[in-house]
mmCIF file of C-alpha atoms in Angstrom:
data_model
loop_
_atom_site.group_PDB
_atom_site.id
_atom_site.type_symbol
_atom_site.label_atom_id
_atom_site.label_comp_id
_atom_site.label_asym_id
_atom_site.label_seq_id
_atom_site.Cartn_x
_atom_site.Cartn_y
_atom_site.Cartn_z
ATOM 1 C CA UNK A 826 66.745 -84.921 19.953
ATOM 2 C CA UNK A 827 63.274 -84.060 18.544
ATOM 3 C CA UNK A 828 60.286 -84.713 21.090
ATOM 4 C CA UNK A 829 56.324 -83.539 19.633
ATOM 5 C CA UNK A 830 53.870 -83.255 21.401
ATOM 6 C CA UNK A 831 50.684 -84.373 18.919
ATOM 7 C CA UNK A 832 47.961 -81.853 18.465
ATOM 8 C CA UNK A 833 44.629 -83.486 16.906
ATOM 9 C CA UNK A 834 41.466 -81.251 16.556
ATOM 10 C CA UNK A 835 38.235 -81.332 15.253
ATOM 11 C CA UNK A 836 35.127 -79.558 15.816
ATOM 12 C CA UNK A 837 32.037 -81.591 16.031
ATOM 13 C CA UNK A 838 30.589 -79.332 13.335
ATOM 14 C CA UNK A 839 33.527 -80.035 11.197
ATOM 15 C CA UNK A 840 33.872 -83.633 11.476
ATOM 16 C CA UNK A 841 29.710 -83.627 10.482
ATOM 17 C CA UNK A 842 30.188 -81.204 7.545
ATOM 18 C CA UNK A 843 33.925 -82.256 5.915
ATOM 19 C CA UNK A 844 34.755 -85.604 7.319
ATOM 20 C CA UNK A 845 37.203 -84.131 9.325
ATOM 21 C CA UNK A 846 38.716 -87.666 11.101
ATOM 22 C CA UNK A 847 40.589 -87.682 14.823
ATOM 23 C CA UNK A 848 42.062 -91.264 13.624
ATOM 24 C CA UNK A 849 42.872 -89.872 10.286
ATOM 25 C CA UNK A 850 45.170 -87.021 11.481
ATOM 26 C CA UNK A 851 46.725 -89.165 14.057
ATOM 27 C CA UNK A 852 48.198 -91.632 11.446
ATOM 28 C CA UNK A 853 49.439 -88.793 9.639
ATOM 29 C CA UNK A 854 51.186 -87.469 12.545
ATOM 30 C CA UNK A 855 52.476 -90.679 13.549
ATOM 31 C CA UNK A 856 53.425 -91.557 10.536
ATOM 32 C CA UNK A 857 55.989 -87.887 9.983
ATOM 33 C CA UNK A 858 57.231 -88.764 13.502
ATOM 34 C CA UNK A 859 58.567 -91.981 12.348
ATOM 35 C CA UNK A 860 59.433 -91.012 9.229
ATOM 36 C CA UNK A 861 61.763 -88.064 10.388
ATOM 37 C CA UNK A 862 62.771 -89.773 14.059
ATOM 38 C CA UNK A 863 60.913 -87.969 16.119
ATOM 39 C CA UNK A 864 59.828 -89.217 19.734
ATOM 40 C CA UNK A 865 56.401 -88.427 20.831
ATOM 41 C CA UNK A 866 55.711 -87.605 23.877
ATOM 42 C CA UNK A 867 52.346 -87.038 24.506
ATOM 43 C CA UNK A 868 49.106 -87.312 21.912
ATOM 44 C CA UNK A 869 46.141 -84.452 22.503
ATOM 45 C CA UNK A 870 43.020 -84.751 21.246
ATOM 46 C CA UNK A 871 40.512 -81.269 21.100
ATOM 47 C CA UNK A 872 36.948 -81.277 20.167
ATOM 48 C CA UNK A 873 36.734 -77.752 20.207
ATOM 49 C CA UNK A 874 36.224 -74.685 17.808
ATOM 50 C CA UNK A 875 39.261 -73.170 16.569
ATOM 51 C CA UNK A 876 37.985 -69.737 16.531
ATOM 52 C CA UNK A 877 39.828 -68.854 19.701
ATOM 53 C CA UNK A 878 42.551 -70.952 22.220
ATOM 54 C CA UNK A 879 39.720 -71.122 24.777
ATOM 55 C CA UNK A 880 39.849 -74.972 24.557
ATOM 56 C CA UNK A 881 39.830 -77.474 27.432
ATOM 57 C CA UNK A 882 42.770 -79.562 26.235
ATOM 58 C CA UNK A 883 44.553 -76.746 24.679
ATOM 59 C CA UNK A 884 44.510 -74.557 28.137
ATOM 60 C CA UNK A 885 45.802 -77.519 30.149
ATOM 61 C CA UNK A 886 48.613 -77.614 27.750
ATOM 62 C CA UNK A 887 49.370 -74.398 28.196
ATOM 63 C CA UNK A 888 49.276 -74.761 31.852
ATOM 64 C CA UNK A 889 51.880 -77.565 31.627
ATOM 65 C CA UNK A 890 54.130 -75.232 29.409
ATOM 66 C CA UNK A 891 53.875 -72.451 32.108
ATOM 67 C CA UNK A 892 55.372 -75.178 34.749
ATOM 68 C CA UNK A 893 57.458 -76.319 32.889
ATOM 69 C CA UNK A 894 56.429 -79.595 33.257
ATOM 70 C CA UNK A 895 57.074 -80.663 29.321
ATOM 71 C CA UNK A 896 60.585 -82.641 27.628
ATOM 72 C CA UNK A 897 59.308 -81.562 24.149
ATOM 73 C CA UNK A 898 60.488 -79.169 21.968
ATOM 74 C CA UNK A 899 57.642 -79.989 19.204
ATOM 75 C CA UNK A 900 54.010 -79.271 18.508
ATOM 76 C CA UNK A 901 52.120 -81.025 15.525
ATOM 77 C CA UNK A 902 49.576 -80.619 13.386
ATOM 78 C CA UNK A 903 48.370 -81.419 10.271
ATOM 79 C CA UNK A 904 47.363 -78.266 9.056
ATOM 80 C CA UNK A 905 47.343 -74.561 10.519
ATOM 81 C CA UNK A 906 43.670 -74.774 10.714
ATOM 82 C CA UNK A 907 44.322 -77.588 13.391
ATOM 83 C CA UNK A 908 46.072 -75.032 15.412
ATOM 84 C CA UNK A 909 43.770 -71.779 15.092
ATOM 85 C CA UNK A 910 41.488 -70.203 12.972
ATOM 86 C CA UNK A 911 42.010 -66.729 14.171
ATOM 87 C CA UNK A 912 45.351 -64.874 12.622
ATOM 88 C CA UNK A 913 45.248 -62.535 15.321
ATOM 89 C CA UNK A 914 45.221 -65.038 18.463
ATOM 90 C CA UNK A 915 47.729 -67.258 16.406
ATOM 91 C CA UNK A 916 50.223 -64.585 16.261
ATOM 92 C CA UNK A 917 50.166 -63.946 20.045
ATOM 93 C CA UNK A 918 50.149 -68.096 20.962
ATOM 94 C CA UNK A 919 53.160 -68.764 18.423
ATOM 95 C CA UNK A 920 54.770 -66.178 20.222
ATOM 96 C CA UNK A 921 54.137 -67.861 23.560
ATOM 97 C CA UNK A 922 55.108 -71.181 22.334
ATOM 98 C CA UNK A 923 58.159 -69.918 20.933
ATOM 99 C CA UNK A 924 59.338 -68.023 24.242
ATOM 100 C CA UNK A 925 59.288 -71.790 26.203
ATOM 101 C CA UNK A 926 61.343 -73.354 23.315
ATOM 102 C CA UNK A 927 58.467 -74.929 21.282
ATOM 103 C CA UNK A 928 58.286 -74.847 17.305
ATOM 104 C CA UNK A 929 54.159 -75.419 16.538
ATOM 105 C CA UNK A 930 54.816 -76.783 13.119
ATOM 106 C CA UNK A 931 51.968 -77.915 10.504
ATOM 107 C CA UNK A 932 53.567 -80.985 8.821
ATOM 108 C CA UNK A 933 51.347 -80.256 5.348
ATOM 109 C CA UNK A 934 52.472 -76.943 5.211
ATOM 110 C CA UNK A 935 55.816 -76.334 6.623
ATOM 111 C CA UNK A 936 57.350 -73.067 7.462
ATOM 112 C CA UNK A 937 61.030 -72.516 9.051
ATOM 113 C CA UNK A 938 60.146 -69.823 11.355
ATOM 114 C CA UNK A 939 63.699 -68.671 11.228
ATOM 115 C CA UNK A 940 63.307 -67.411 7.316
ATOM 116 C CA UNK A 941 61.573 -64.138 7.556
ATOM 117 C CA UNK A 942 59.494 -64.410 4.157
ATOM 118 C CA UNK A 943 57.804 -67.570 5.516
ATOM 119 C CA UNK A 944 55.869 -65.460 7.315
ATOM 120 C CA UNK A 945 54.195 -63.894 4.868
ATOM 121 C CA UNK A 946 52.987 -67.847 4.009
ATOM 122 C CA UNK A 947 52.630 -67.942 7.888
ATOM 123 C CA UNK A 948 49.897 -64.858 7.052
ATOM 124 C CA UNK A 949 47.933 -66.589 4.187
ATOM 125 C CA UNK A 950 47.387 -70.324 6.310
ATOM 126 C CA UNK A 951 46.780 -68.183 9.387
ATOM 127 C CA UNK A 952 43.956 -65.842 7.487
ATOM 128 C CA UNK A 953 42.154 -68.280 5.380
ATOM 129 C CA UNK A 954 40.355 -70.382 7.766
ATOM 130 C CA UNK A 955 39.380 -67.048 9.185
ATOM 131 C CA UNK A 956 38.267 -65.627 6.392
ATOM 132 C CA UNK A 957 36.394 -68.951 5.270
ATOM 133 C CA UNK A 958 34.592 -68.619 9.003
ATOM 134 C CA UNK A 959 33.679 -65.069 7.743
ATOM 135 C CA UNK A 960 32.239 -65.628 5.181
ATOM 136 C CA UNK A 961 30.284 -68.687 6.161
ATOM 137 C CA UNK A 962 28.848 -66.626 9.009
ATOM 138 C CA UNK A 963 27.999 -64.117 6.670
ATOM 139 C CA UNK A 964 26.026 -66.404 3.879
ATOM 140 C CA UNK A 965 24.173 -67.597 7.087
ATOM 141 C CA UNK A 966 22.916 -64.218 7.914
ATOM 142 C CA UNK A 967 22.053 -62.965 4.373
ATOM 143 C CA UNK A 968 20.101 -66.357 3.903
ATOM 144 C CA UNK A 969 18.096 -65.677 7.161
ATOM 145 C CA UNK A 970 17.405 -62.333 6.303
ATOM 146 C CA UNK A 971 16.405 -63.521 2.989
ATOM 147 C CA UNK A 972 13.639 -66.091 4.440
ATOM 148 C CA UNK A 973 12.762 -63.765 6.935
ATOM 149 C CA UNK A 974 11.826 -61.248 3.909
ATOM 150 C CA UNK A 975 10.415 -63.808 2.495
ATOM 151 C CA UNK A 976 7.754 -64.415 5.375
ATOM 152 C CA UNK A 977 9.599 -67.458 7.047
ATOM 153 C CA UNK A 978 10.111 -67.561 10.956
ATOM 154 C CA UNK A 979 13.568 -68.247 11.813
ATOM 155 C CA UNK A 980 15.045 -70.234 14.581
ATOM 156 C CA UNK A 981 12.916 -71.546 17.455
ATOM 157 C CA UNK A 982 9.112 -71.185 17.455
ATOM 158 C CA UNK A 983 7.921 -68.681 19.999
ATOM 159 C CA UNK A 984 5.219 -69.942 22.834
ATOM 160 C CA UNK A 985 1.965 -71.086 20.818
ATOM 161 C CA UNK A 986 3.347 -72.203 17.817
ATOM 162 C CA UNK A 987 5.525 -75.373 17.048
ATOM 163 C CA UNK A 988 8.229 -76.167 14.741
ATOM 164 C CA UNK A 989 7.260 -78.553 11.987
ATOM 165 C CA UNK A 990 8.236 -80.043 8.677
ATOM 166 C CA UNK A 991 6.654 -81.230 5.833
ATOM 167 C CA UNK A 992 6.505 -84.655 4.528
ATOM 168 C CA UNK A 993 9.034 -83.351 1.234
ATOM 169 C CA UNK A 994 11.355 -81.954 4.191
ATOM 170 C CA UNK A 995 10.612 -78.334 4.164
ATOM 171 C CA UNK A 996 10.200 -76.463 7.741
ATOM 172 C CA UNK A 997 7.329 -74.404 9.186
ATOM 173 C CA UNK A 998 5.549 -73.295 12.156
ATOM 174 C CA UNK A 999 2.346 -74.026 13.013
ATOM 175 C CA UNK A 1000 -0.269 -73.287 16.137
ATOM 176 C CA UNK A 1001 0.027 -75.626 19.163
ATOM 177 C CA UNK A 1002 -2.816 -76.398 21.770
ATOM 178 C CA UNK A 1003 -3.507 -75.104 24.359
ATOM 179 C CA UNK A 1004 -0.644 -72.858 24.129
ATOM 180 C CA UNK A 1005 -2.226 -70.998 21.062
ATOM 181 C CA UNK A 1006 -5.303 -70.375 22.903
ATOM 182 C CA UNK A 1007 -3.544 -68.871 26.325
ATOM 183 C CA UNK A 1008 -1.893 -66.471 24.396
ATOM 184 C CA UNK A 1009 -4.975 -65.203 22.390
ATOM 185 C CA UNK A 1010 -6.638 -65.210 25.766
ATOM 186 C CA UNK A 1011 -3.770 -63.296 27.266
ATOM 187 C CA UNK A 1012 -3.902 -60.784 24.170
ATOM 188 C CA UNK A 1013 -7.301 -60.132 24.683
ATOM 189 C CA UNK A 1014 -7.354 -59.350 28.750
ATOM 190 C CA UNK A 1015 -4.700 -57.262 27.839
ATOM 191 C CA UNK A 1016 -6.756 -54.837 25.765
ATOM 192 C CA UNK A 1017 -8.975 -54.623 28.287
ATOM 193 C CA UNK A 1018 -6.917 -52.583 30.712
ATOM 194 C CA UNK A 1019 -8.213 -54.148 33.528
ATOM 195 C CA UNK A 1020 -5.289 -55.735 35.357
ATOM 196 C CA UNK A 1021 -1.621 -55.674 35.265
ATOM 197 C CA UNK A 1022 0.313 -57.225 33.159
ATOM 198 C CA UNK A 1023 1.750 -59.741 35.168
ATOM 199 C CA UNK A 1024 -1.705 -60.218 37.445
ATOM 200 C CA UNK A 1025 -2.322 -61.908 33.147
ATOM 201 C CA UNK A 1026 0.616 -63.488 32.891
ATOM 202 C CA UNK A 1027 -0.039 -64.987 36.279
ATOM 203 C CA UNK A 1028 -3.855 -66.190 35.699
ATOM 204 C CA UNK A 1029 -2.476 -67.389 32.396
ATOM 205 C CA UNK A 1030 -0.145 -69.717 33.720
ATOM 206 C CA UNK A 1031 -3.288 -71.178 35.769
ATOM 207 C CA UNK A 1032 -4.955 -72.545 32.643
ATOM 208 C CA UNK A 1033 -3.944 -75.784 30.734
ATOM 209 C CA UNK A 1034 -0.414 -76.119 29.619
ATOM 210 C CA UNK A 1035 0.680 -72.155 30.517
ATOM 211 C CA UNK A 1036 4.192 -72.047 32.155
ATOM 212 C CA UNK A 1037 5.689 -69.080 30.775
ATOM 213 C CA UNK A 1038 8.313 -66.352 32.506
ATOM 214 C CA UNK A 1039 7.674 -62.760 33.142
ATOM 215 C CA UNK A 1040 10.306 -62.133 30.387
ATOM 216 C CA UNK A 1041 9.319 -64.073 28.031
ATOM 217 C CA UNK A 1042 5.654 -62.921 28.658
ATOM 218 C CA UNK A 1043 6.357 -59.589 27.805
ATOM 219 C CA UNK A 1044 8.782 -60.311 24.572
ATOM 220 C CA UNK A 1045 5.904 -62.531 23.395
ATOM 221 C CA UNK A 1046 3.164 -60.020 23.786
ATOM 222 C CA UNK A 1047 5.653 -57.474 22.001
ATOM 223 C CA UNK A 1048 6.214 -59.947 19.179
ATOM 224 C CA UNK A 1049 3.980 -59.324 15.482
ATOM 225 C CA UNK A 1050 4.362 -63.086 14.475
ATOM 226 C CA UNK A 1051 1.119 -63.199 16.421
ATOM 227 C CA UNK A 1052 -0.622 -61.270 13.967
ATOM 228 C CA UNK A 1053 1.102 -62.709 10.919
ATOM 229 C CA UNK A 1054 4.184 -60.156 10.670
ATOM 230 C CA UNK A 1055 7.807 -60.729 10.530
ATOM 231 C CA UNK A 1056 9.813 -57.903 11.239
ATOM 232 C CA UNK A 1057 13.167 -56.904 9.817
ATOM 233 C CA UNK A 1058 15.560 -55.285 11.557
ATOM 234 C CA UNK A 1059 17.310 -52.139 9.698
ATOM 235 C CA UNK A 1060 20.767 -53.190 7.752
ATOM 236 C CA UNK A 1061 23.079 -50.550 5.823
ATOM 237 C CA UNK A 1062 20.511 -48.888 3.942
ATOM 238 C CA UNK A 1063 17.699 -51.027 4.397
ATOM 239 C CA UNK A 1064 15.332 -49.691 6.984
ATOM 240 C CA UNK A 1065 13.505 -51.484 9.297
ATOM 241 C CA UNK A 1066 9.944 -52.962 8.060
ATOM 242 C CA UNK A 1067 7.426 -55.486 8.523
ATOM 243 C CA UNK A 1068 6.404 -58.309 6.131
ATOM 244 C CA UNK A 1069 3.522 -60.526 5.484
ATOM 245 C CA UNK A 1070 4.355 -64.208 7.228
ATOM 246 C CA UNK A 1071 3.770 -67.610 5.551
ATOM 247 C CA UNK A 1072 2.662 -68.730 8.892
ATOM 248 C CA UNK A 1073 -1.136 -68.669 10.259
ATOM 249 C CA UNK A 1074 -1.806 -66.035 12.603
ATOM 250 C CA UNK A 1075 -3.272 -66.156 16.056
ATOM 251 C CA UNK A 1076 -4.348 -62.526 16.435
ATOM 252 C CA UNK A 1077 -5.963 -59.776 14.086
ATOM 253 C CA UNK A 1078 -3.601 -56.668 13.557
ATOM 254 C CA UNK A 1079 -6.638 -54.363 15.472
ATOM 255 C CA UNK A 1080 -6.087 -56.417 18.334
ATOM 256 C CA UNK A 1081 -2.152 -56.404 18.226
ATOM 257 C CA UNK A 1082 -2.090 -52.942 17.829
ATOM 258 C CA UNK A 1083 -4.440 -52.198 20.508
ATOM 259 C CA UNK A 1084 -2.305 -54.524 23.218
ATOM 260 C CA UNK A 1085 1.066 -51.875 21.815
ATOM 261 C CA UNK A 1086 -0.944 -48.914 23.043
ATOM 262 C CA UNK A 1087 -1.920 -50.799 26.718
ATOM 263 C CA UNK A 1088 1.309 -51.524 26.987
ATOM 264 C CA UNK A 1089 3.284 -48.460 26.029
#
C-alpha cells in the first residue's frame, strides 16, 4: 500500500513573479493520489526558498523521518523544483530519504530511481532551476553595475539623502532635511582637525533629526556619493574607478578629499 506524504512549496518571490499557486499544486497532487490509489497521509505546505533544505516545514519533516514517526513510503511534488533547487544538496537529501524507505517522486516528471539512466534526467531537473537561479543572480549584478556606471545609486539611500521616484515611475535620490545639513556640518568640523571623530559624531547627533551610529558615521564620512561620485568596485579586468553621479551633491570634492587626509 502506497502512503505520500504531500510536499507544496512556493517562495513568496515566486508566487509574485510566476503565479506560482499553493492551491494549484495541491489539486494536482490530490488529484495523482486518487487517480493511482494512493493514501495521503499528511499535506505540507513551505513558503520557503528552495536554494537549500534549510526550511521550517521541511526540517520538521525530517525530524519526524529521523524518529521514525511516519507510515508513508511517498513524497510528492509537482515538479523537482518543488523539492530543491540546488543539485548538490538534492543528491545528498534523496539519499537520506531513500535510506528511511521514502521515494521523493515529482509526478510531472517521473523517474524510477531503480533504472540507472534516469539519473542522468535526475541531473538535468536537478541543475536547471539552479542554473536558472544563476543566472538570474547574475543579470541582477551586471544590471547594477551597469546603473552604477551609469551614475545611479543603488539600493538604500545613505543618511542625508532619500529614496524617491518620479511621477513616470523612475527612481532617484535626493537630499533630505535636516539630515543633509548634519552631515555637511559634520564634513566640515572634520576638516578642521579640532576634535575627534566621534566627539563630531556625538555633537552631531545633538542637532535636529541626527541619530546616527559610530559605524555608520564613519562608512558615511568614507562614502564619495557626498561629493557626487559613485565608485566601482574592480571586476575581472575592470579596475576600480569613480564616476560622475546623476544625483546632487552635498559636498565639493576639495572638501571630501580634505576629510580622507584627517581621517587617514
Amino acid at each position: 500500500m502506497q502512503i505520500a506524504d504531500l510536499y507544496i512549496r512556493v517562495s513568496t518571490d515566486e508566487q509574485a513573479d510566476k503565479g506560482y499557486s499553493q492551491r494549484d499544486q495541491h489539486e494536482r497532487l490530490e488529484r495523482y493520489c486518487n487517480q493511482n490509489l494512493i493514501t495521503i497521509a499528511q499535506v505540507i505546505f513551505e513558503d520557503h526558498s528552495a536554494k537549500n533544505f534549510n526550511r521550517p516545514e521541511w526540517t520538521k519533516y525530517i525530524n519526524h523521518i529521523k524518529k521514525r514517526s511516519l507510515k508513508s513510503n511517498l513524497i510528492l511534488f509537482t515538479k523537482w523544483d518543488r523539492f530543491s533547487r540546488n543539485a548538490g544538496d538534492a543528491y545528498q537529501m534523496i539519499k537520506l530519504l531513500l535510506s528511511n524507505n521514502i521515494s521523493p517522486q515529482a509526478i510531472e516528471q517521473p523517474l524510477d530511481m531503480s533504472i540507472p539512466e534516469n539519473k542522468m534526467m535526475l541531473a538535468i531537473y536537478l541543475a536547471a532551476p539552479e542554473v536558472e537561479n544563476d543566472r538570474r543572480a547574475l543579470n541582477t549584478f551586471y544590471g547594477m553595475r551597469r546603473a552604477q556606471k551609469e551614475g545611479r545609486l543603488m539600493g538604500t539611500a545613505s543618511y542625508g539623502y532619500v529614496n524617491k521616484c518620479t511621477e513616470d515611475g523612475r527612481k532617484y535620490v535626493g537630499l533630505k532635511e535636516p539630515e543633509a545639513s548634519n552631515m555637511l556640518w559634520a564634513f566640515n568640523e572634520i576638516s578642521k582637525s579640532k576634535y575627534a571623530l566621534n566627539q563630531i559624531r556625538l555633537k552631531m547627533n545633538a542637532r535636529e533629526g541626527a541619530n546616527i551610529s559610530s559605524t555608520s558615521f564613519y562608512r558615511a564620512i568614507k562614502n564619495p556619493m557626498y561629493c557626487g561620485k559613485i565608485f566601482i568596485k574592480a571586476y575581472k579586468d575592470e579596475e576600480a574607478c569613480l564616476v560622475e553621479a546623476t544625483h546632487e551633491s552635498l559636498i565639493s570634492e576639495s572638501l571630501f578629499n580634505k576629510v580622507q587626509k584627517v581621517i587617514s
